[in-house]
Structure formats: C-alpha cells, structure tokens
Amino acid sequence: MWGGPFILGLLTAIAGVVLLGGTFFTSMVTIFFVGMMLVVGGVLEIAAAIRSRNESRSAFWSFMLGGVLTTVVGILTVMYPAAGLASLTLLIAGYFFASGLFHVITAVMDRYFQWGWDLAYGLISLVLGLSVMARWPTSSVWLVGTMVGLAVFFRGISMMSGSLILRRGLRHVEA
C-alpha cells in the first residue's frame, strides 16, 4: 500500500534532479507550456464571451478583450520564448523583492510571535529578488528551470515522506 507512492516519489525526485541538470531546457519547456496555457485560456475566454453576448454587453466586451489579449500574449510567448522567459524572470524577481519587502516591514513593525523567522524569510527574498534583477536578462536562462526542477524534486521527497509515514502507521495498526 505504501510502496507504490514511495516509488512514484522516488521517480519524481529523480526527475527533479534531471530537470536541475538541464535548467535551460527546463526553462524553455516551461515557457512553452505557459505560452500554450495562455493560448488555451484565451480561446476559452473568447468562447465564454461569445456565449455571454446576449446576456450582458459589458461582460461580452470584458471577456472578449481579455481573451484576445491572453491569446496574443500566449502566441507571442510561444513564438519568442526567450523574450517570454526574460519577462517571466523579471516578474518572479519583482515578486521576490515585493514579498520580501512586505515581510521585512511587517515583521519589524508588528514583532509578532517568532517574527525573526519572517524577517529572515523577507531578507532572503529581498536579496534573491535583487540578485536576479541585477543579473537580468542572463538570469532568465537558469531561474525558471531551477525553480521548476526544485519544485519537482521536493514534490518527490514529499511523496516519499508521506508514504513512509503511511508505512509507519500501517505497522502501528498491525501491531
């Protein structure tokens, strides 16, 4: 009962290591996937606009313009993956910076229980955001691929951990 999820977690962790070994390839596949998802989402939004055209004019134009914009951005991302990757990297760096700044300010101002951990998280996020921005656009080559590889790797570790907890629980029930 626990062996299948453990093996799946092991294979997932190995896949994460492989993805980390080819961060540029991983980044390019990821940005292609993001672009295709934008195209699909945009087309579905256009379809929703067409379906709602008799109900509300404002909803029609909102869905239609949003769908066209999403579709165009998706097509451009697929056609020019390097530009899409550079844009995504800048967006992620901005998120790290803004999130880190928010955590630093709230931790210092509020001093809630264990605020030091949140302060440390904020400072690390600030440094990471500034570091990625300072090396942009060359950081585009490795950032997205590294993040995807780490996410897949730690998902595999999590699956293995969960299956071992299940194994321990099953042994406890049998005993």
Short mmCIF file of C-alpha atoms in Angstrom, two decimals:
data_model
loop_
_atom_site.label_atom_id
_atom_site.label_comp_id
_atom_site.label_asym_id
_atom_site.label_seq_id
_atom_site.Cartn_x
_atom_site.Cartn_y
_atom_site.Cartn_z
CA MET A 1 0.00 0.00 0.00
CA TRP A 2 2.84 2.41 0.73
CA GLY A 3 5.33 1.06 -1.84
CA GLY A 4 3.67 2.48 -4.95
CA PRO A 5 3.61 6.08 -3.70
CA PHE A 6 7.19 5.69 -2.47
CA ILE A 7 8.42 4.52 -5.89
CA LEU A 8 6.44 7.31 -7.59
CA GLY A 9 8.02 9.82 -5.20
CA LEU A 10 11.49 8.40 -5.89
CA LEU A 11 10.96 8.68 -9.65
CA THR A 12 9.62 12.22 -9.22
CA ALA A 13 12.68 13.22 -7.15
CA ILE A 14 14.97 11.71 -9.79
CA ALA A 15 13.08 13.64 -12.49
CA GLY A 16 13.67 16.80 -10.44
CA VAL A 17 17.40 16.11 -10.38
CA VAL A 18 17.37 15.56 -14.15
CA LEU A 19 15.49 18.83 -14.63
CA LEU A 20 18.05 20.61 -12.45
CA GLY A 21 20.78 19.16 -14.67
CA GLY A 22 19.29 20.89 -17.71
CA THR A 23 17.94 24.17 -16.42
CA PHE A 24 17.98 25.91 -19.82
CA PHE A 25 15.98 23.09 -21.44
CA THR A 26 13.63 23.02 -18.44
CA SER A 27 13.15 26.79 -18.69
CA MET A 28 12.34 26.59 -22.40
CA VAL A 29 9.85 23.73 -21.96
CA THR A 30 8.23 25.59 -19.07
CA ILE A 31 7.84 28.84 -21.00
CA PHE A 32 6.42 26.93 -23.99
CA PHE A 33 3.92 25.26 -21.64
CA VAL A 34 2.99 28.62 -20.09
CA GLY A 35 2.51 30.11 -23.56
CA MET A 36 0.29 27.24 -24.68
CA MET A 37 -1.78 27.50 -21.50
CA LEU A 38 -2.26 31.22 -22.19
CA VAL A 39 -3.43 30.44 -25.73
CA VAL A 40 -5.89 27.80 -24.49
CA GLY A 41 -7.15 30.09 -21.71
CA GLY A 42 -7.55 32.98 -24.13
CA VAL A 43 -9.50 30.90 -26.63
CA LEU A 44 -11.78 29.63 -23.85
CA GLU A 45 -12.32 33.20 -22.67
CA ILE A 46 -13.27 34.25 -26.21
CA ALA A 47 -15.70 31.32 -26.33
CA ALA A 48 -17.19 32.47 -22.99
CA ALA A 49 -17.59 35.95 -24.46
CA ILE A 50 -19.45 34.61 -27.47
CA ARG A 51 -21.71 32.56 -25.21
CA SER A 52 -22.49 35.57 -22.99
CA ARG A 53 -23.04 38.13 -25.77
CA ASN A 54 -26.84 38.05 -25.38
CA GLU A 55 -26.76 38.33 -21.57
CA SER A 56 -24.63 41.40 -20.97
CA ARG A 57 -22.76 43.72 -23.30
CA SER A 58 -20.20 44.69 -20.67
CA ALA A 59 -19.48 41.03 -19.85
CA PHE A 60 -19.11 40.28 -23.57
CA TRP A 61 -16.52 43.01 -24.13
CA SER A 62 -14.70 42.22 -20.90
CA PHE A 63 -14.37 38.54 -21.79
CA MET A 64 -13.62 39.23 -25.45
CA LEU A 65 -10.86 41.79 -24.84
CA GLY A 66 -9.36 39.70 -22.05
CA GLY A 67 -9.45 36.61 -24.23
CA VAL A 68 -7.86 38.33 -27.22
CA LEU A 69 -5.12 39.81 -25.03
CA THR A 70 -4.43 36.47 -23.33
CA THR A 71 -4.32 34.66 -26.68
CA VAL A 72 -1.96 37.22 -28.23
CA VAL A 73 0.38 37.10 -25.22
CA GLY A 74 0.35 33.30 -25.37
CA ILE A 75 1.14 33.25 -29.10
CA LEU A 76 3.95 35.77 -28.64
CA THR A 77 5.34 33.72 -25.75
CA VAL A 78 5.40 30.58 -27.92
CA MET A 79 6.86 32.43 -30.92
CA TYR A 80 9.51 34.29 -28.88
CA PRO A 81 10.30 32.05 -25.91
CA ALA A 82 13.46 33.94 -24.92
CA ALA A 83 11.51 37.19 -24.53
CA GLY A 84 8.78 35.35 -22.64
CA LEU A 85 11.36 33.76 -20.38
CA ALA A 86 13.03 37.12 -19.73
CA SER A 87 9.64 38.65 -18.89
CA LEU A 88 8.71 35.80 -16.58
CA THR A 89 12.08 36.04 -14.83
CA LEU A 90 11.63 39.76 -14.26
CA LEU A 91 8.14 39.13 -12.91
CA ILE A 92 9.45 36.48 -10.49
CA ALA A 93 12.27 38.78 -9.36
CA GLY A 94 9.76 41.55 -8.73
CA TYR A 95 7.62 39.16 -6.72
CA PHE A 96 10.58 38.08 -4.57
CA PHE A 97 11.52 41.70 -3.96
CA ALA A 98 7.99 42.91 -3.13
CA SER A 99 7.21 39.87 -0.97
CA GLY A 100 10.49 40.19 0.89
CA LEU A 101 9.95 43.90 1.48
CA PHE A 102 6.45 43.23 2.80
CA HIS A 103 7.67 40.51 5.19
CA VAL A 104 10.56 42.62 6.48
CA ILE A 105 8.34 45.62 7.17
CA THR A 106 5.55 43.65 8.84
CA ALA A 107 7.96 41.57 10.93
CA VAL A 108 9.81 44.65 12.22
CA MET A 109 6.67 46.73 12.77
CA ASP A 110 4.45 44.09 14.43
CA ARG A 111 7.00 41.90 16.25
CA TYR A 112 4.53 39.01 16.47
CA PHE A 113 5.38 35.55 17.83
CA GLN A 114 8.57 34.26 16.15
CA TRP A 115 8.80 37.37 13.97
CA GLY A 116 12.52 36.72 13.45
CA TRP A 117 11.78 33.82 11.09
CA ASP A 118 9.57 36.03 8.97
CA LEU A 119 12.24 38.73 9.00
CA ALA A 120 14.83 36.18 7.82
CA TYR A 121 12.47 34.99 5.07
CA GLY A 122 11.91 38.59 3.99
CA LEU A 123 15.61 39.41 3.90
CA ILE A 124 16.39 36.26 1.88
CA SER A 125 13.58 37.10 -0.57
CA LEU A 126 14.83 40.67 -0.90
CA VAL A 127 18.38 39.51 -1.63
CA LEU A 128 17.12 36.89 -4.09
CA GLY A 129 14.94 39.42 -5.91
CA LEU A 130 17.73 41.98 -6.12
CA SER A 131 20.23 39.32 -7.21
CA VAL A 132 18.01 38.08 -10.03
CA MET A 133 17.26 41.66 -11.14
CA ALA A 134 20.95 42.60 -11.10
CA ARG A 135 21.80 39.65 -13.37
CA TRP A 136 18.79 40.04 -15.65
CA PRO A 137 18.42 39.04 -18.52
CA THR A 138 21.10 36.33 -18.16
CA SER A 139 19.35 35.05 -15.02
CA SER A 140 16.45 34.12 -17.35
CA VAL A 141 18.47 31.17 -18.61
CA TRP A 142 18.59 29.37 -15.26
CA LEU A 143 15.99 30.80 -12.84
CA VAL A 144 12.76 29.29 -14.13
CA GLY A 145 14.38 25.91 -14.84
CA THR A 146 15.96 25.83 -11.40
CA MET A 147 12.66 26.68 -9.70
CA VAL A 148 10.76 24.03 -11.66
CA GLY A 149 13.48 21.42 -11.00
CA LEU A 150 13.49 22.19 -7.27
CA ALA A 151 9.68 22.06 -7.13
CA VAL A 152 9.62 18.64 -8.82
CA PHE A 153 12.47 17.34 -6.63
CA PHE A 154 10.86 18.42 -3.36
CA ARG A 155 7.47 17.12 -4.51
CA GLY A 156 9.10 13.71 -4.91
CA ILE A 157 10.71 13.96 -1.47
CA SER A 158 7.32 14.91 -0.01
CA MET A 159 5.66 11.91 -1.66
CA MET A 160 8.33 9.56 -0.30
CA SER A 161 7.99 11.08 3.16
CA GLY A 162 4.22 10.68 3.10
CA SER A 163 4.48 7.06 2.04
CA LEU A 164 6.95 6.31 4.86
CA ILE A 165 4.55 7.90 7.35
CA LEU A 166 1.80 5.69 5.92
CA ARG A 167 4.08 2.67 6.32
CA ARG A 168 4.75 3.56 9.94
CA GLY A 169 1.01 3.98 10.56
CA LEU A 170 0.23 0.63 8.94
CA ARG A 171 2.86 -1.10 11.10
CA HIS A 172 1.36 0.52 14.19
CA VAL A 173 -2.14 -0.73 13.26
CA GLU A 174 -0.88 -4.26 12.56
CA ALA A 175 0.96 -4.46 15.88
#
